[in-house]
């Protein structure tokens, strides 16, 4: 399975998860084997937040298609991003247990992380600002 995880800091073999999905420094594309063990990690630039003509930001969903993403592991995100993932048929896991992107993917694959729920998203202000 191919997972996308928002990360912060410099890319490396076991990056730290970013708490705000769209505000991350970059994404880790992590592919697991059939047993759910993470095998490869590819760093990808964050191109999710595109400027919106109404102020704030829009959502560029192409990263999911370009990398054949099937699931996402995140700490938090806004409702529009969550709905976009839901519409794209992605499985979205909520991680509140580890700061390690690789460990979070292994936990999701093992069924140790809950699915994200719409009521767990954060709200965006009138200009697209968070919180």
Rosetta silent file (secondary structure, phi, psi, omega in degrees, C-alpha in Angstrom):
SEQUENCE: XXXXXXXXXXXXXXXXXXXXXXXXXXXXXXXXXXXXXXXXXXXXXXXXXXXXXXXXXXXXXXXXXXXXXXXXXXXXXXXXXXXXXXXXXXXXXXXXXXXXXXXXXXXXXXXXXXXXXXXXXXXXXXXXXXX
SCORE:     score description
SCORE:     0.000 S_00000001
   1 L     0.000  150.816  179.770    0.000    0.000    0.000 S_00000001
   2 E  -112.508  122.404 -178.151    1.168    3.561   -0.634 S_00000001
   3 E  -110.812  149.943  171.835    0.750    6.110    2.166 S_00000001
   4 E  -117.658  131.931 -178.693    1.230    9.862    2.218 S_00000001
   5 E  -131.191  127.696  176.503    2.344   11.492    5.494 S_00000001
   6 E   -73.136  132.643 -175.376    2.826   15.247    6.104 S_00000001
   7 E  -128.920  160.806  176.868    6.305   15.887    7.531 S_00000001
   8 E  -128.387  158.716 -177.993    8.361   18.708    8.985 S_00000001
   9 L    82.759 -167.708 -179.041   12.070   19.380    9.080 S_00000001
  10 L   -77.309  141.759  174.543   14.621   17.914    6.728 S_00000001
  11 L   -60.320  144.296  178.754   13.815   14.714    4.798 S_00000001
  12 L  -166.032 -173.281 -175.402   15.524   11.633    6.217 S_00000001
  13 L   -70.531  -22.731  178.364   14.980    7.919    6.877 S_00000001
  14 L  -143.576   75.866 -174.211   12.502    8.489    9.759 S_00000001
  15 L   -70.912  161.979  178.671   10.976   11.955    9.474 S_00000001
  16 E   -89.385  135.549  178.545    8.820   13.737   12.036 S_00000001
  17 E   -71.993  139.925  175.452    5.107   14.103   11.302 S_00000001
  18 L   -89.896  136.675 -177.758    3.765   17.646   10.964 S_00000001
  19 L   -72.632  -20.108  178.919    0.657   18.389   13.038 S_00000001
  20 L  -115.335  111.699 -172.167   -1.009   20.527   10.337 S_00000001
  21 H   -49.757  -60.189 -175.056   -1.510   18.609    7.106 S_00000001
  22 H   -72.534  -18.495 -178.627   -1.439   21.454    4.580 S_00000001
  23 H   -92.680   10.491 -176.856    1.186   23.426    6.482 S_00000001
  24 L   -70.934  159.655  177.157    3.819   20.703    6.355 S_00000001
  25 L   -72.198  -36.489 -176.255    7.296   21.233    4.919 S_00000001
  26 E  -165.731  170.415  177.464    7.026   18.191    2.644 S_00000001
  27 E  -113.087  143.212  170.803    5.267   14.831    2.260 S_00000001
  28 E   -99.585  124.522  171.265    6.697   11.365    2.748 S_00000001
  29 E   -96.594  113.847 -175.566    5.377    8.800    0.282 S_00000001
  30 E  -117.999  121.223  179.072    5.855    5.511    2.129 S_00000001
  31 E  -102.565  134.813  178.829    5.227    2.189    0.411 S_00000001
  32 E  -106.702  159.975  173.990    4.671   -0.957    2.456 S_00000001
  33 L   -83.033 -176.301 -177.656    5.090   -4.602    1.529 S_00000001
  34 L   -62.686  -22.801  178.563    2.201   -7.092    1.647 S_00000001
  35 L   -88.822   -0.625  179.406    2.732   -7.553    5.397 S_00000001
  36 L    85.852   13.732  179.799    2.400   -3.790    6.008 S_00000001
  37 L   -88.899  124.083  178.380    6.087   -3.212    6.720 S_00000001
  38 E   -57.016  132.191 -176.769    7.362    0.147    5.380 S_00000001
  39 E  -115.470  -45.958 -178.144    9.844   -0.459    2.539 S_00000001
  40 E  -130.417  149.119  177.210   10.526    2.798    0.699 S_00000001
  41 E  -131.553  122.977  179.038   10.251    6.486    1.596 S_00000001
  42 E  -119.921  121.339  176.236   10.194    9.171   -1.081 S_00000001
  43 E   -77.037  138.317 -178.744   10.172   12.877   -0.117 S_00000001
  44 E  -134.496  136.128  179.074    7.766   15.026   -2.160 S_00000001
  45 E   -61.204  150.010  175.698    7.300   18.832   -2.024 S_00000001
  46 L   -81.357  107.222  176.483    4.116   20.175   -0.440 S_00000001
  47 L  -116.327   15.775 -176.334    2.045   21.528   -3.318 S_00000001
  48 L   -64.825  -49.896 -175.990   -1.330   21.022   -1.585 S_00000001
  49 E   -85.105  102.919  175.415   -2.053   24.660   -0.695 S_00000001
  50 E   -99.021  143.047  178.573   -2.486   26.628   -3.894 S_00000001
  51 E   -57.156  141.139  179.309   -3.390   30.357   -3.657 S_00000001
  52 L  -107.098  140.758  179.003   -7.120   30.981   -3.950 S_00000001
  53 L   -63.354  -19.538 -179.970   -8.577   34.013   -5.803 S_00000001
  54 L   -90.629    6.882 -173.304  -10.873   34.545   -2.784 S_00000001
  55 L    93.103  165.658 -179.301   -7.943   34.758   -0.355 S_00000001
  56 L    72.066 -138.429 -177.167   -6.646   31.880    1.720 S_00000001
  57 E  -146.218  157.010  172.201   -5.826   28.755   -0.225 S_00000001
  58 E  -101.942 -167.945 -177.944   -7.289   26.099   -2.465 S_00000001
  59 E  -131.264  115.864  177.652   -6.356   22.439   -2.518 S_00000001
  60 L   -91.879  106.797 -174.522   -4.200   20.865   -5.207 S_00000001
  61 L   -90.233    4.285 -173.045   -5.023   17.160   -5.018 S_00000001
  62 H   -64.597  -27.241 -178.691   -2.660   16.044   -7.812 S_00000001
  63 H   -58.158  -32.928 -179.822    0.017   14.709   -5.423 S_00000001
  64 H   -66.977  -46.317  179.190   -2.296   11.816   -4.541 S_00000001
  65 H   -68.868  -44.526 -176.507   -2.777   10.743   -8.160 S_00000001
  66 H   -59.242  -29.402 -176.382    0.809   11.374   -9.227 S_00000001
  67 L  -113.701   13.539  177.355    2.115    8.997   -6.555 S_00000001
  68 L    53.616   38.588 -179.073   -0.754    6.439   -6.554 S_00000001
  69 L   -65.776  135.615  178.391   -1.503    7.223   -2.900 S_00000001
  70 L  -112.036  -23.340 -176.880   -4.055    4.899   -1.323 S_00000001
  71 E  -148.373  155.936  179.420   -3.999    6.087    2.295 S_00000001
  72 E  -127.664  140.895  172.395   -3.030    9.117    4.376 S_00000001
  73 E  -118.052  121.884 -176.277   -1.782    9.282    7.964 S_00000001
  74 E  -143.768  157.635  174.970   -2.310   12.693    9.574 S_00000001
  75 L   -88.107  -47.718 -178.027   -2.619   14.400   12.943 S_00000001
  76 L  -155.879  157.530  177.197   -5.017   17.140   11.841 S_00000001
  77 L  -164.094  165.417  175.707   -6.425   18.850    8.756 S_00000001
  78 E   -80.193  162.145 -179.401   -9.239   21.149    7.689 S_00000001
  79 H   -59.177  -43.707 -179.852  -12.635   19.924    6.537 S_00000001
  80 H   -59.364  -40.321  179.330  -12.112   20.808    2.831 S_00000001
  81 H   -65.875  -44.461  179.240   -8.933   18.707    2.676 S_00000001
  82 H   -59.600  -46.807 -179.579  -10.630   15.825    4.493 S_00000001
  83 H   -62.611  -38.500  177.417  -13.632   15.955    2.141 S_00000001
  84 H   -62.053  -41.899  177.951  -11.304   16.007   -0.890 S_00000001
  85 H   -66.051  -41.993  178.860   -9.535   12.877    0.342 S_00000001
  86 H   -60.485  -45.503  179.910  -12.848   11.220    1.093 S_00000001
  87 H   -64.554  -30.463  179.816  -14.135   12.027   -2.427 S_00000001
  88 L   -80.553   -3.372  178.439  -10.899   10.618   -3.913 S_00000001
  89 L    79.930   18.053  179.837  -11.526    7.310   -2.125 S_00000001
  90 L   -81.878  146.179  172.177   -8.461    7.562    0.136 S_00000001
  91 E   -86.682  128.029 -176.421   -8.340    5.877    3.521 S_00000001
  92 E  -118.135  118.035 -179.893   -7.420    8.524    6.112 S_00000001
  93 E  -100.351  144.353  177.095   -5.908    7.471    9.445 S_00000001
  94 E  -101.494  120.564  179.996   -5.659    9.736   12.506 S_00000001
  95 L  -107.714  117.527  172.516   -2.326    9.575   14.265 S_00000001
  96 L  -128.303   16.056 -171.456   -2.021   10.899   17.816 S_00000001
  97 L  -108.602  -22.985 -175.171    0.355    8.179   19.019 S_00000001
  98 L  -149.697  149.575  175.611    3.795    8.797   17.475 S_00000001
  99 L   -89.394   -8.939 -177.601    5.913   11.566   15.947 S_00000001
 100 E   -86.123  122.061  178.569    7.603    9.069   13.591 S_00000001
 101 H   -63.118  -42.057 -178.550    6.175    8.954   10.057 S_00000001
 102 H   -66.118  -44.430  178.868    7.534    5.442    9.465 S_00000001
 103 H   -65.171  -38.561  179.274    6.169    4.112   12.761 S_00000001
 104 H   -62.677  -40.066  177.947    2.778    5.754   12.111 S_00000001
 105 H   -65.552  -43.454  177.614    2.516    3.997    8.733 S_00000001
 106 H   -60.423  -39.712  179.254    3.424    0.657   10.316 S_00000001
 107 H   -67.241  -40.957  177.628    0.761    1.269   12.984 S_00000001
 108 H   -62.425  -45.415 -179.615   -1.862    2.155   10.352 S_00000001
 109 H   -62.870  -30.566  179.913   -1.019   -0.979    8.360 S_00000001
 110 L   -86.729    1.524 -179.892   -1.348   -3.070   11.537 S_00000001
 111 L    77.794   20.596 -177.179   -4.782   -1.602   12.318 S_00000001
 112 L   -95.494   -2.120  175.976   -3.476    0.293   15.356 S_00000001
 113 L  -114.758  142.135  177.777   -4.602    3.762   14.239 S_00000001
 114 E   -76.694  159.900  172.745   -8.240    4.878   14.022 S_00000001
 115 E   -73.935  146.069  178.109   -9.787    6.232   10.863 S_00000001
 116 L   -69.109  144.202  177.530  -10.061   10.012   10.728 S_00000001
 117 L  -118.622  147.868 -177.873  -13.596   11.371   11.288 S_00000001
 118 H   -55.230  -37.857 -178.122  -15.053   14.579    9.844 S_00000001
 119 H   -70.828   -6.282  178.110  -15.776   15.954   13.322 S_00000001
 120 H   -93.035   -4.269  179.617  -12.052   15.766   14.135 S_00000001
 121 L   -73.784  157.538  175.387  -11.072   18.335   11.494 S_00000001
 122 E   -95.286  162.436 -177.284  -10.181   21.883   12.505 S_00000001
 123 L   -94.093  148.956  176.208  -11.994   24.936   11.264 S_00000001
 124 E  -105.961  145.085  178.758  -10.610   27.570    8.908 S_00000001
 125 L   -75.160  178.492 -175.088  -11.300   31.268    9.329 S_00000001
 126 L   -63.913  -23.750  178.404  -12.980   33.472    6.682 S_00000001
 127 L  -103.723   17.575  179.228   -9.668   34.186    4.924 S_00000001
 128 L    85.652    0.686  178.979   -8.467   30.607    4.981 S_00000001
 129 L   -73.430  151.945 -176.485   -6.438   31.071    8.153 S_00000001
 130 E   -91.375  148.840  172.903   -6.351   28.153   10.519 S_00000001
 131 L    69.951    0.000    0.000   -7.753   27.996   14.046 S_00000001
